[in-house]
XYZ file of C-alpha atoms in Angstrom:
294
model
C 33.805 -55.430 -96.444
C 33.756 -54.444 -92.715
C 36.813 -54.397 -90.615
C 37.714 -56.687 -87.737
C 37.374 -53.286 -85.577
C 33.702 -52.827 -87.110
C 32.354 -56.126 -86.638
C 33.898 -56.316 -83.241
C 32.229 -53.216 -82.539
C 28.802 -54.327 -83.977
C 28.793 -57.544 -82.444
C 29.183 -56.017 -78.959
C 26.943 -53.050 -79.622
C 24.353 -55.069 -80.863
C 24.681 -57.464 -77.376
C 24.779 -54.403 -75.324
C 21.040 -53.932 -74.483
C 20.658 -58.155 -74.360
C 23.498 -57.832 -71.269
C 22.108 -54.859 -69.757
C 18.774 -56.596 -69.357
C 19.672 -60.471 -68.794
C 22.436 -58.562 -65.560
C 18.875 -56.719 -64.757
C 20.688 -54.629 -61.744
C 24.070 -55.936 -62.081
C 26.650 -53.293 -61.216
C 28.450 -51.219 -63.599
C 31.124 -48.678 -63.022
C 30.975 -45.177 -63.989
C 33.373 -43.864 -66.515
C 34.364 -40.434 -66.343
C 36.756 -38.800 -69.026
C 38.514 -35.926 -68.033
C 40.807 -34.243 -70.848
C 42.186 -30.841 -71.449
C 42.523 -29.034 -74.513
C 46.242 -27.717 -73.728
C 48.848 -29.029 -71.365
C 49.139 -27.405 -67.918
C 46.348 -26.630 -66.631
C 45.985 -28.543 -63.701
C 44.334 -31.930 -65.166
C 45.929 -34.377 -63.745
C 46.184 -32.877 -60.193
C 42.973 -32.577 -60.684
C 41.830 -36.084 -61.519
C 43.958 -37.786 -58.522
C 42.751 -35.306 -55.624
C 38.909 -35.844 -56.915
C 39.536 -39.869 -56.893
C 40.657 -39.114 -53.267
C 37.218 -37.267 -52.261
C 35.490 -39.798 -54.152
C 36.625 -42.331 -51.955
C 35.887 -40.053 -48.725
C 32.434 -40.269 -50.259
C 32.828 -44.141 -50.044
C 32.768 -44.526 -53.479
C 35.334 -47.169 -55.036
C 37.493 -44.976 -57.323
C 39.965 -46.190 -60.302
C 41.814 -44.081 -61.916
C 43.015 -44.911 -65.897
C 46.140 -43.417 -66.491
C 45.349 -42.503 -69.980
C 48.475 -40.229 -70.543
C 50.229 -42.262 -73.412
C 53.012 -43.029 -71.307
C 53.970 -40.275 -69.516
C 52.769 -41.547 -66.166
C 51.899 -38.524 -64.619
C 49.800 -40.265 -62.107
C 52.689 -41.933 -60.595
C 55.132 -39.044 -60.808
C 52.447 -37.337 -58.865
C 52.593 -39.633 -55.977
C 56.106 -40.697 -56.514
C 55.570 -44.732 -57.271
C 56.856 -46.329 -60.281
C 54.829 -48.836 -61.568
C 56.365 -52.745 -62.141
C 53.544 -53.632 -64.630
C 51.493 -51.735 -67.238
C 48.383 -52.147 -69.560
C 51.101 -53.566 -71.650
C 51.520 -56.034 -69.751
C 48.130 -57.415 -69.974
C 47.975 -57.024 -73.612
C 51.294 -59.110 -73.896
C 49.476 -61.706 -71.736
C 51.698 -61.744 -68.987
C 49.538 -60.047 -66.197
C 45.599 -60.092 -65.898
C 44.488 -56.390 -65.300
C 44.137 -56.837 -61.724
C 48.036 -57.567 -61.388
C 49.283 -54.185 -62.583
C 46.192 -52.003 -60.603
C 48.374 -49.867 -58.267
C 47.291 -49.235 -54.288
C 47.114 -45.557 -54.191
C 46.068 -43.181 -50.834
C 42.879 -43.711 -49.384
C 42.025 -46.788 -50.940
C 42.045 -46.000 -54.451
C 43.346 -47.756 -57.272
C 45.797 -46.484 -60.346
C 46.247 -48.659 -63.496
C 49.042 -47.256 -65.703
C 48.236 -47.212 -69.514
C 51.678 -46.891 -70.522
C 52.958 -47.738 -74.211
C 50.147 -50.181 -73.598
C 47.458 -48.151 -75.144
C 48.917 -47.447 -78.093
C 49.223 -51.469 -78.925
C 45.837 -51.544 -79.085
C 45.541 -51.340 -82.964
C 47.905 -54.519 -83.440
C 45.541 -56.928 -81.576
C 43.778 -59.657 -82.992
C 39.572 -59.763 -83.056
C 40.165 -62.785 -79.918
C 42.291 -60.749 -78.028
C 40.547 -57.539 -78.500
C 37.682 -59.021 -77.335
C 39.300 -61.371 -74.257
C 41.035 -57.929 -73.272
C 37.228 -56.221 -73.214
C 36.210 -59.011 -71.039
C 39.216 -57.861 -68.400
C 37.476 -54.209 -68.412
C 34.369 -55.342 -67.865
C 35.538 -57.524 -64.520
C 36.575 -53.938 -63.435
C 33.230 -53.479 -62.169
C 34.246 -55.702 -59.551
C 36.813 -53.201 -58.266
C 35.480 -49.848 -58.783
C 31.908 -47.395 -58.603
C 34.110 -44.603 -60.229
C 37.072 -44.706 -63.221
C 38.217 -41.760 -63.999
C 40.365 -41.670 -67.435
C 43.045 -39.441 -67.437
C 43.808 -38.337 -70.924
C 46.498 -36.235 -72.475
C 45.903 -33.242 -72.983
C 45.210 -31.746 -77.048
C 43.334 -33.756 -80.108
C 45.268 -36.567 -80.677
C 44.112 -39.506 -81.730
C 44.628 -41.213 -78.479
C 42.742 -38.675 -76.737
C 39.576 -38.532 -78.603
C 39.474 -42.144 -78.832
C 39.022 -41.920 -75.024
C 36.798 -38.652 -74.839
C 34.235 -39.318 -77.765
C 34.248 -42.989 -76.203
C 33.315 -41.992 -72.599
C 29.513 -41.384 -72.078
C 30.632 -38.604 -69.510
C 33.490 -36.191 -70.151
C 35.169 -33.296 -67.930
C 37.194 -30.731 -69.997
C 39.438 -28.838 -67.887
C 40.798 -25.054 -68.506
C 41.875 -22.207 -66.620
C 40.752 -18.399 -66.852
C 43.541 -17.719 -69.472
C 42.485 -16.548 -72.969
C 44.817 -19.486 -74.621
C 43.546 -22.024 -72.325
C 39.990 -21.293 -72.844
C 40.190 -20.973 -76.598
C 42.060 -24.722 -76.412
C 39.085 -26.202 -74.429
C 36.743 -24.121 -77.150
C 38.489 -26.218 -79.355
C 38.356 -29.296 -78.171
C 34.544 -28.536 -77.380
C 34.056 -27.858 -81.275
C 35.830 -31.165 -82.024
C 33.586 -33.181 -79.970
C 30.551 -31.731 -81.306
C 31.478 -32.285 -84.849
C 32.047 -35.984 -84.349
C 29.365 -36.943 -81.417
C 26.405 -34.336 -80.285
C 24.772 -34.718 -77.645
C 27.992 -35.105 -75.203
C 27.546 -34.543 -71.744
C 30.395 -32.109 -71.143
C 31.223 -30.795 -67.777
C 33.802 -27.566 -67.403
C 35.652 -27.299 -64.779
C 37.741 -24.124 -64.366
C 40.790 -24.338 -62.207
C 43.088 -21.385 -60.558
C 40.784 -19.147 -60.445
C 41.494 -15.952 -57.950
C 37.593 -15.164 -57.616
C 34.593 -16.588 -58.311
C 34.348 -13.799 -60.462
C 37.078 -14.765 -62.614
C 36.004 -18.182 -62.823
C 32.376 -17.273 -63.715
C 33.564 -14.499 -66.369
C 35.853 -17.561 -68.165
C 33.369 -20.080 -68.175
C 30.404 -18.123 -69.372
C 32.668 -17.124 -72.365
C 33.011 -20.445 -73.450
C 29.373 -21.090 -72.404
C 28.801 -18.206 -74.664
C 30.677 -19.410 -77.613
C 29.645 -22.819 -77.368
C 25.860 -21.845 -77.649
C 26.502 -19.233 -80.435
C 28.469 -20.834 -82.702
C 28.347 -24.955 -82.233
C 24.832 -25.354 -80.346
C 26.108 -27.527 -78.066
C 25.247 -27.033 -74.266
C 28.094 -27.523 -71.325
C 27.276 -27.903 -67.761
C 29.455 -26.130 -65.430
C 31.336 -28.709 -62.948
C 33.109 -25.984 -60.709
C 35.887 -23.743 -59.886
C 39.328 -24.508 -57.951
C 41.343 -22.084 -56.050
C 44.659 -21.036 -57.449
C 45.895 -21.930 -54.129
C 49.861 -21.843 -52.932
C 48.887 -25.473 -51.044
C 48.648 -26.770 -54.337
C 52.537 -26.539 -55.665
C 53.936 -27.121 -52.545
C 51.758 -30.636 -52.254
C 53.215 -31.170 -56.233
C 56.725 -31.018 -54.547
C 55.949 -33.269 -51.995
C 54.405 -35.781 -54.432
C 51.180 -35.716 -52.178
C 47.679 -35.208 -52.964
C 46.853 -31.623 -51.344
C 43.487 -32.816 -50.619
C 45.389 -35.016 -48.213
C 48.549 -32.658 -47.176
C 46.283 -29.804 -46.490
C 42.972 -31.030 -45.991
C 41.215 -27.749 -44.828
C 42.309 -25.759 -47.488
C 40.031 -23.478 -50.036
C 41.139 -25.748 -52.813
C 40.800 -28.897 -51.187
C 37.082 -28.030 -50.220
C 36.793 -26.866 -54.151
C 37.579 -30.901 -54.931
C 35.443 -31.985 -52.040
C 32.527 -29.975 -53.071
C 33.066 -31.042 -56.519
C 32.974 -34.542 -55.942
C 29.860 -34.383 -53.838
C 27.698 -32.925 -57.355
C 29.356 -35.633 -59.761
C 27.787 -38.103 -56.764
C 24.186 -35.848 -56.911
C 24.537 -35.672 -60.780
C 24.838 -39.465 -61.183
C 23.489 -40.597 -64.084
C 20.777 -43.669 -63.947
C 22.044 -47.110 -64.853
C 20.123 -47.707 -68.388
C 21.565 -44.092 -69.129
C 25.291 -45.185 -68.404
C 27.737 -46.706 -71.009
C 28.704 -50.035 -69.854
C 32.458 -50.760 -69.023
C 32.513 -53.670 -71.781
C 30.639 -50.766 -74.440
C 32.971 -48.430 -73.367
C 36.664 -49.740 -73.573
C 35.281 -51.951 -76.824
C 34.096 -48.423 -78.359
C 37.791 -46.801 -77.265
C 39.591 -49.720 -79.214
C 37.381 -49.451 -82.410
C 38.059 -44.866 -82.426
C 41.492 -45.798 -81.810
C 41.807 -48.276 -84.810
């Protein structure tokens, strides 16, 4: 006998192509998952200064804070948020409530302890709470999930659930083995992934070409699965003093190398969008992330 998570998941997947067709051009966000396959390399930075030069790009940008309640979002801008995704799955605050004003116009929404509640709800409220993620179309042309970093549960639920994924690594030997593994774990539970690398504190282009044509390398040889190089960032001084000041460097130093890295960045996701019948609907999306975390 099927689960409540497997029916839900049916009955929704099943209805996906019937929605996409009766909304004919109706609007749907695009979900971007961007994980790590070891801590510190630069992911979350990452993820807030790109929602920032998504929204120069006038492009309505949410960001998912995805982290399992470490909130590095808001440490990184120094807010504390009153409500979290807990909060909506309590039923005390629709999703909108707890979506946090961030710098130039974007939007944060904590996950929290939240996210991890997910596998208590009932088949009603699993699907009531879907119907909150969908209205996020309203709000945003961009989310961007921020995920933990490593192959947690959590974490895959949100990476093999996101039609678009960006795995994040720096030149180091350890950090690109990590992202190597995290690679191989996607590919043994979903091929076909689009998965974008983006290598960060780099010193040359050199360097960043050398790492990311050994995992190219690797990835071809021994898991036939294809990545797509995003980019490189800087290893840039601009970007631990902006960490200090709990400011997005793309904002506190605006013509630096980095900051043009993001900028530049952000201008090929826009050129690189996908078509709408190619793109995982909201509703698909956060429906598929509750049924992988269950």
């Amino acid at each position: 006998m099927k689960d409540q998570a497997a029916k839900l998941r049916e009955l929704i997947y099943n209805n996906k192509t019937k929605d996409l067709k009766e909304s004919n051009i109706e609007k749907q966000a695009r979900i971007i998952c961007i994980t790590s396959g070891k801590g510190g390399v630069g992911k979350t930075n990452f993820t807030l200064n790109l929602a920032i030069a998504l929204s120069k790009q006038s492009k309505k940008v949410i960001i998912l804070d995805a982290d399992l309640g470490l909130a590095n979002i808001d440490i990184a801008l120094g807010v504390v948020p009153k409500y979290t995704l807990a909060d909506v799955i309590s039923g005390k605050r629709e999703l909108t409530d707890i979506m946090i004003p961030g710098p130039s116009g974007i939007k944060i929404i904590s996950g929290g302890s939240g996210i991890t509640e997910l596998i208590d709800l009932s088949q009603d409220r699993l699907k009531s709470l879907i119907e909150e993620f969908q209205g996020l179309n309203n709000h945003a042309d961009v989310i961007l999930i921020d995920t933990g970093a490593g192959l947690s549960r959590g974490v895959l639920s949100f990476v093999l659930a996101a039609e678009e994924v960006v795995v994040v690594c720096t030149p180091e030997p350890t950090a690109i083995t990590d992202a190597y593994a995290m690679i191989k774990t996607i590919a043994s539970k979903e091929k076909g992934k689009k998965l974008k690398i983006l290598i960060n504190r780099v010193e040359s282009l050199s360097e960043g070409r050398i790492a990311f044509e050994k995992l190219k390398n690797a990835c071809d040889r021994f898991l036939n699965t294809s990545i797509e190089k995003l980019g490189f960032i800087s290893d840039d001084v601009v970007v631990t003093k902006s960490v200090k000041l709990q400011t997005p460097f793309i904002l506190q130093y605006p013509n630096s190398t980095v900051s043009k890295n993001v900028e530049l960045i952000a201008a090929k996701l826009i050129n690189d969008n996908v078509k709408t019948e190619e793109s995982i609907t909201t509703k698909g999306f956060f429906s598929k992330v509750i049924n992988l975390f269950r």
